[in-house]
PDB file of C-alpha atoms in Angstrom:
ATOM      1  CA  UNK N1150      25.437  -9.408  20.263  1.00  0.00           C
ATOM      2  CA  UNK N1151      28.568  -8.370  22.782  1.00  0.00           C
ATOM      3  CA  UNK N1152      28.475  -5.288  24.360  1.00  0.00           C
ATOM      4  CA  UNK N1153      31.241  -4.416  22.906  1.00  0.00           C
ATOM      5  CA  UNK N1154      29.853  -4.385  19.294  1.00  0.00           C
ATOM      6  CA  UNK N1155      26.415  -2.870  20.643  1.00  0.00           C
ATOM      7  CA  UNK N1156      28.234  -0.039  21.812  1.00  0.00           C
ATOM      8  CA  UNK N1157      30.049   0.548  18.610  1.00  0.00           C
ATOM      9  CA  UNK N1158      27.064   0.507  16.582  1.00  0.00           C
ATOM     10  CA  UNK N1159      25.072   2.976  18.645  1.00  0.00           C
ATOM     11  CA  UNK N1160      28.540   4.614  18.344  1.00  0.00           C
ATOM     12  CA  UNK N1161      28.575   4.642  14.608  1.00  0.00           C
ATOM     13  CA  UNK N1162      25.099   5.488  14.370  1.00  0.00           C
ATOM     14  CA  UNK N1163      24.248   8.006  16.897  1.00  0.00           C
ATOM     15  CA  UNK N1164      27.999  10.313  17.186  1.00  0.00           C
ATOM     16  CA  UNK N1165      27.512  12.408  14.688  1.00  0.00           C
ATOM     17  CA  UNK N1166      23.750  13.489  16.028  1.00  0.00           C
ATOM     18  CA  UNK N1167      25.576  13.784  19.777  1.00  0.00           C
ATOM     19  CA  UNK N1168      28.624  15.792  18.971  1.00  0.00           C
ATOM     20  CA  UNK N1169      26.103  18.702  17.579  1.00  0.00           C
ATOM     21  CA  UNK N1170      24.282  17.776  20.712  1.00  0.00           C
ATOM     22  CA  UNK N1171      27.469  18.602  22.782  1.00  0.00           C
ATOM     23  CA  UNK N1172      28.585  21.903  20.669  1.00  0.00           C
ATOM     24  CA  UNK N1173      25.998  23.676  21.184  1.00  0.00           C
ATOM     25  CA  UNK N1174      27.050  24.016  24.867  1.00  0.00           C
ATOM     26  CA  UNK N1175      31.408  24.350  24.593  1.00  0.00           C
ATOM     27  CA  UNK N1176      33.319  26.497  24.020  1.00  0.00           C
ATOM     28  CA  UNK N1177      35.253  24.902  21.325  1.00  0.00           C
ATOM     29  CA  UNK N1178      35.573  21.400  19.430  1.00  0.00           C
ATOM     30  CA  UNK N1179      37.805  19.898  21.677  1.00  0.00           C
ATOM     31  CA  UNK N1180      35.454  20.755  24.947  1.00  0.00           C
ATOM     32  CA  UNK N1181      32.447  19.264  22.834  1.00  0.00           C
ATOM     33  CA  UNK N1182      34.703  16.030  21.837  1.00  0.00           C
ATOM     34  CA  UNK N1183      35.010  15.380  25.876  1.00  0.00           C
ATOM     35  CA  UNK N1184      31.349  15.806  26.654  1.00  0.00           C
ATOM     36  CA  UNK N1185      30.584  13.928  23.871  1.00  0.00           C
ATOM     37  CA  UNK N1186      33.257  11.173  24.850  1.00  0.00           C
ATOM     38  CA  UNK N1187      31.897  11.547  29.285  1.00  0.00           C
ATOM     39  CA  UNK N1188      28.289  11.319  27.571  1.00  0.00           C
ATOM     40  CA  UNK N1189      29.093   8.459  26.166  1.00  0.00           C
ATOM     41  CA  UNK N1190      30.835   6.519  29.067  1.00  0.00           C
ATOM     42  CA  UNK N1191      27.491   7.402  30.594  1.00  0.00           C
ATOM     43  CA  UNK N1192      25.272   6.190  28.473  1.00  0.00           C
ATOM     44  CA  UNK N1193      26.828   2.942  28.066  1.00  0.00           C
ATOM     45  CA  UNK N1194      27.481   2.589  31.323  1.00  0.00           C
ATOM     46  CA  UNK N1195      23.515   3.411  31.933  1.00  0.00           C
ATOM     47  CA  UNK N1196      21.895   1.604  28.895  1.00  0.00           C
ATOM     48  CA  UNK N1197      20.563  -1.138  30.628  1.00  0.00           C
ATOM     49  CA  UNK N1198      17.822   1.240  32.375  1.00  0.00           C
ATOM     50  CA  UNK N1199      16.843   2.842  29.031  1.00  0.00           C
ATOM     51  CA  UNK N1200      13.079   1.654  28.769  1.00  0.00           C
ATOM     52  CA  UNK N1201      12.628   1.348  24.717  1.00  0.00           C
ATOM     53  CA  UNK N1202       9.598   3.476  23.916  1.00  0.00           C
ATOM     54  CA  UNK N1203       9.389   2.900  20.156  1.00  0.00           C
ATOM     55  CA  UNK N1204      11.669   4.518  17.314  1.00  0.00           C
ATOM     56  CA  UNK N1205      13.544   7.254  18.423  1.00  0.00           C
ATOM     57  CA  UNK N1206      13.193   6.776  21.886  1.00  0.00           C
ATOM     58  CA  UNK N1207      16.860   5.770  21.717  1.00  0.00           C
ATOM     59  CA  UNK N1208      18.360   8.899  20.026  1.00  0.00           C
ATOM     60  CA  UNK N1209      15.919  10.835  22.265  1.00  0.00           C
ATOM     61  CA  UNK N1210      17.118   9.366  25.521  1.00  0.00           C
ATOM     62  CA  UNK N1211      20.992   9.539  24.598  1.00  0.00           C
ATOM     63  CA  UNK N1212      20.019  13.474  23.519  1.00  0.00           C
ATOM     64  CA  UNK N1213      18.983  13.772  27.253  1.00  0.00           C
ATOM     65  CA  UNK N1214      21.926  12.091  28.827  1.00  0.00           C
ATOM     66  CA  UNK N1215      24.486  14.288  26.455  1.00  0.00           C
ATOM     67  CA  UNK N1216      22.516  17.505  27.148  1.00  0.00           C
ATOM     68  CA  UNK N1217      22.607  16.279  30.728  1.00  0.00           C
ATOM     69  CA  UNK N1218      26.410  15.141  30.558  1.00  0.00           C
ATOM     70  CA  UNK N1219      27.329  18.924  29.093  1.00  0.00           C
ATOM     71  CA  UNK N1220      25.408  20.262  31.960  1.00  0.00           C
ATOM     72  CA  UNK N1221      27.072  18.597  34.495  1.00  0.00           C
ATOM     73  CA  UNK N1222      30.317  19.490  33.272  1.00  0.00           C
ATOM     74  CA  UNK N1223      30.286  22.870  33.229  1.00  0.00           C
ATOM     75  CA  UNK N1224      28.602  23.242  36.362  1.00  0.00           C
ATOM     76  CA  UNK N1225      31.382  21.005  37.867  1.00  0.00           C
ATOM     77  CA  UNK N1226      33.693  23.716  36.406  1.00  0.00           C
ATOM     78  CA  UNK N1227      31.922  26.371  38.313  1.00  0.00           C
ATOM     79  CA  UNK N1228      31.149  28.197  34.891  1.00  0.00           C
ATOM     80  CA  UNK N1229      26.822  28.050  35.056  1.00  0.00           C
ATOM     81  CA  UNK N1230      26.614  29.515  38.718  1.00  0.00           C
ATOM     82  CA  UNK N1231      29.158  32.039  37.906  1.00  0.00           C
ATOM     83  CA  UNK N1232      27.621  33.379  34.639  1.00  0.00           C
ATOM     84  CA  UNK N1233      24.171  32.779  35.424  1.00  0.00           C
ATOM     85  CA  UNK N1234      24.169  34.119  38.844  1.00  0.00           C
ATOM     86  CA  UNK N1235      23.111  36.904  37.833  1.00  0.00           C
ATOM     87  CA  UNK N1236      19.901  38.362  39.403  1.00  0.00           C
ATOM     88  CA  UNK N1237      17.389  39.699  36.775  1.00  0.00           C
ATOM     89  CA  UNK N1238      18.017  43.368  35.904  1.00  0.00           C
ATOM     90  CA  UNK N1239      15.754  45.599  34.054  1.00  0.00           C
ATOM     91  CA  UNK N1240      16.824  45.089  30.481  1.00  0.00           C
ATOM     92  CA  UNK N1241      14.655  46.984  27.414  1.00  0.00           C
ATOM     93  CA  UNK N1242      13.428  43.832  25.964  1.00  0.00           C
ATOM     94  CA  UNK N1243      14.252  42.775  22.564  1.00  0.00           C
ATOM     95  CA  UNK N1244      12.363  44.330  19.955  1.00  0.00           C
ATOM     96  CA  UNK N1245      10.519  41.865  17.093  1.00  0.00           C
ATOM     97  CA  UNK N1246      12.838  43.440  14.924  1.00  0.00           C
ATOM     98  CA  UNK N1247      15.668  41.999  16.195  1.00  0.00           C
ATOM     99  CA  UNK N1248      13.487  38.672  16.382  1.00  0.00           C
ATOM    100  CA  UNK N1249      12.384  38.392  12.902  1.00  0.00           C
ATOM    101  CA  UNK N1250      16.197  39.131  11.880  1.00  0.00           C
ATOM    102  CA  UNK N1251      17.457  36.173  13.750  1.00  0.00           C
ATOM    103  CA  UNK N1252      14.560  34.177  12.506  1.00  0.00           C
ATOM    104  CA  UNK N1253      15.743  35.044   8.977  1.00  0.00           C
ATOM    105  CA  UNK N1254      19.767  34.776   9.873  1.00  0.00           C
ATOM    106  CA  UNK N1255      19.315  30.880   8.917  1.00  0.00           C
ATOM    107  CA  UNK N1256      18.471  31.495   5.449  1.00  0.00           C
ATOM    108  CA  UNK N1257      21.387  34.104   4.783  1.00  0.00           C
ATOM    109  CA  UNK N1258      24.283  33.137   6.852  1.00  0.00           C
ATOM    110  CA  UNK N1259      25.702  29.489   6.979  1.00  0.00           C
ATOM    111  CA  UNK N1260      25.085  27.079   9.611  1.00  0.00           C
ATOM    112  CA  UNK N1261      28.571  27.032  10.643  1.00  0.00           C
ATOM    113  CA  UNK N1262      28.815  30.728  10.806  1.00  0.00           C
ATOM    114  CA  UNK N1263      25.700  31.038  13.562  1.00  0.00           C
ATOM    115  CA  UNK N1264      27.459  27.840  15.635  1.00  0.00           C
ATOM    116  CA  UNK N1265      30.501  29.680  15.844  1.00  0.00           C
ATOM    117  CA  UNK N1266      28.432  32.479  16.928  1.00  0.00           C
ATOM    118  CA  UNK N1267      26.715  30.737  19.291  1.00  0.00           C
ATOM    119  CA  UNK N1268      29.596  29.021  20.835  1.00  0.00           C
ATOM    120  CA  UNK N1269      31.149  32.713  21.211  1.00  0.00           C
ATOM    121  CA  UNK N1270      28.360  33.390  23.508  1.00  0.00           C
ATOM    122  CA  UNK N1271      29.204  33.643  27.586  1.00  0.00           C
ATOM    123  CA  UNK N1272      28.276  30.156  28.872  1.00  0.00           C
ATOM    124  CA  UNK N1273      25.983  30.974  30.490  1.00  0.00           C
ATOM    125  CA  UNK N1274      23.617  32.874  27.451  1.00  0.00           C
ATOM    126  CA  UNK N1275      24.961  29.998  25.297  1.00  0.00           C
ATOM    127  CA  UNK N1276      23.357  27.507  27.846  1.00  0.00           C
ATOM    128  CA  UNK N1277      20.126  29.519  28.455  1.00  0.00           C
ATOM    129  CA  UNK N1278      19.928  29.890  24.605  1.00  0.00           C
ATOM    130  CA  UNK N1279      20.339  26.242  23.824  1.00  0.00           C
ATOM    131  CA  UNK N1280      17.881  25.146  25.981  1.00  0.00           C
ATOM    132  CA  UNK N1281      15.205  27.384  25.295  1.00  0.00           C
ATOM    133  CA  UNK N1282      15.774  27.222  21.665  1.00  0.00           C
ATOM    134  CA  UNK N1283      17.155  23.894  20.923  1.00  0.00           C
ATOM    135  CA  UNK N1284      15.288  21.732  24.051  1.00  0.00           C
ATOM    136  CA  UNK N1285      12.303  23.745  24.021  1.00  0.00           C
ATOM    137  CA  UNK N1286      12.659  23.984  28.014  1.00  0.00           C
ATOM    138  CA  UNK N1287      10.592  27.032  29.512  1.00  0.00           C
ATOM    139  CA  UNK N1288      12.514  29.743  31.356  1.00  0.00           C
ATOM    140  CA  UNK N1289      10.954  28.071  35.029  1.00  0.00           C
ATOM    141  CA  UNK N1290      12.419  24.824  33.560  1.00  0.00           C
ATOM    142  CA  UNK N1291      15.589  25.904  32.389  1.00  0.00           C
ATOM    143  CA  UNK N1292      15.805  27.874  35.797  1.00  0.00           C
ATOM    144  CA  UNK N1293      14.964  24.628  38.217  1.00  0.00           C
ATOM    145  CA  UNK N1294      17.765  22.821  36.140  1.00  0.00           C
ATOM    146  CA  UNK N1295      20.103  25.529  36.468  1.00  0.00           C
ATOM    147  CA  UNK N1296      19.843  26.725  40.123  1.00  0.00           C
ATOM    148  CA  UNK N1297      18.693  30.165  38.879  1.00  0.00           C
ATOM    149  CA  UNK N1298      15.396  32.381  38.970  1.00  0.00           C
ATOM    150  CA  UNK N1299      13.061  31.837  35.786  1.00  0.00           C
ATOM    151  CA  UNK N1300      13.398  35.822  35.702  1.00  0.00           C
ATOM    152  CA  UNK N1301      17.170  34.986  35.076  1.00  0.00           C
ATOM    153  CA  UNK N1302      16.725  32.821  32.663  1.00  0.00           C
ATOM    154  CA  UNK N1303      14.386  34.942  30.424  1.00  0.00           C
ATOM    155  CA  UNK N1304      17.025  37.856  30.931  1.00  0.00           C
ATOM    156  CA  UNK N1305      20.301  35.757  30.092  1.00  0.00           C
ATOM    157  CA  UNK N1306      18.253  34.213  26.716  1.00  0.00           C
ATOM    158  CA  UNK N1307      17.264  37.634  25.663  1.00  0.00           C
ATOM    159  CA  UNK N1308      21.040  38.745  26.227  1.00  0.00           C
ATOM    160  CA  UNK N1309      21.781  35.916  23.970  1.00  0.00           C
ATOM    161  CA  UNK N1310      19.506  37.364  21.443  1.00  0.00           C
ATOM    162  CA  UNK N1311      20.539  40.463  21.464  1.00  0.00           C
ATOM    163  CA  UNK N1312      24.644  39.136  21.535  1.00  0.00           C
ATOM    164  CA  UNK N1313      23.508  37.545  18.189  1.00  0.00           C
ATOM    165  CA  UNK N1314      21.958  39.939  16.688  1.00  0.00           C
ATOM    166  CA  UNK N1315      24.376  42.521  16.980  1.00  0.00           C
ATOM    167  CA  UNK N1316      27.381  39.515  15.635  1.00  0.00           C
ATOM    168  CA  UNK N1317      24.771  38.726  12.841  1.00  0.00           C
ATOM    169  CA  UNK N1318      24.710  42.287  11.478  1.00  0.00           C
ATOM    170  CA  UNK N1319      28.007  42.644  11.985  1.00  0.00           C
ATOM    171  CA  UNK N1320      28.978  39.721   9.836  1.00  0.00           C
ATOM    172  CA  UNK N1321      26.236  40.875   7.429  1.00  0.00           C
ATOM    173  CA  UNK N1322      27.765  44.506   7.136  1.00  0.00           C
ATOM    174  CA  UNK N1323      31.558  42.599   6.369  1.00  0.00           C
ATOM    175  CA  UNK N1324      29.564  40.758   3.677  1.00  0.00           C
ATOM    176  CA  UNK N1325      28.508  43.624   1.834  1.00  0.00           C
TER     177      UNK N1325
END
């Protein structure tokens, strides 16, 4: 098969999967359509060190390269260090109850609802969110790949939290 037609069926398969990938961390649609479009240059451009691991280990490598390729981007913009540069400040942490109502949020309010609140977030809470949440990176990891102190991290995702929580019952309260 010619490269070209690889590409477009890893295209057709995987874009869909990697454009969710990418909005998680812009701002808008448009943002998320360039990451997605740099993350794919990249992995193209890469594919011939991609080690096949079994099933999945495709999606699961181009996941890291996107996630990677969003990263880059916004650092390159300047917009991580200047929104998580923030040193930790004592912050009341967030109470389970706020917790358990995010938890819930997914079962009351429509997906497209919490992305839209999630993409609202400052970049650098959305970031911090998505990869504790979404990557399952721990606040030391998410701090090495940012450049920031783990007690940074843990403060900006429990900002996050609390920035949804408070958009969640707001939305809630409209519903009524």
């Amino acid at each position: 098969m010619a490269d070209k037609e690889l590409w477009k069926e890893i295209y057709e398969k995987y874009a869909r999967r990697m454009f969710f990938i990418c909005r998680r961390y812009a701002s808008d649609k448009e943002e998320a359509e360039d990451m997605m479009h740099d993350g794919f240059l990249q992995v193209f451009s890469s594919l011939h060190t991609f080690t096949d691991r079994g099933e999945g280990s495709l999606r699961a490598w181009m996941e890291r390269v996107m996630i990677n390729t969003c990263l880059q981007r916004l650092r390159k913009r300047d917009l991580l260090r200047e929104s998580t540069s923030l040193e930790y400040t004592a912050e009341p942490s967030v109470d389970s109850g706020i917790q358990e109502e995010l938890e819930r949020a997914t079962e009351r309010i429509p997906v497209p609802v919490l992305q839209k609140f999630i993409s609202e977030l400052p970049v650098g809470y959305r970031t911090v969110f998505n990869l504790y949440v979404f990557e399952g990176l721990s606040h030391k990891e998410i701090g090495q790949q940012l450049g920031i102190k783990e007690r940074s991290s843990s403060s900006q995702y429990h900002r996050a939290k609390s920035s949804l929580a408070r958009q969640i019952k707001e939305y809630e309260r409209k519903q009524r």
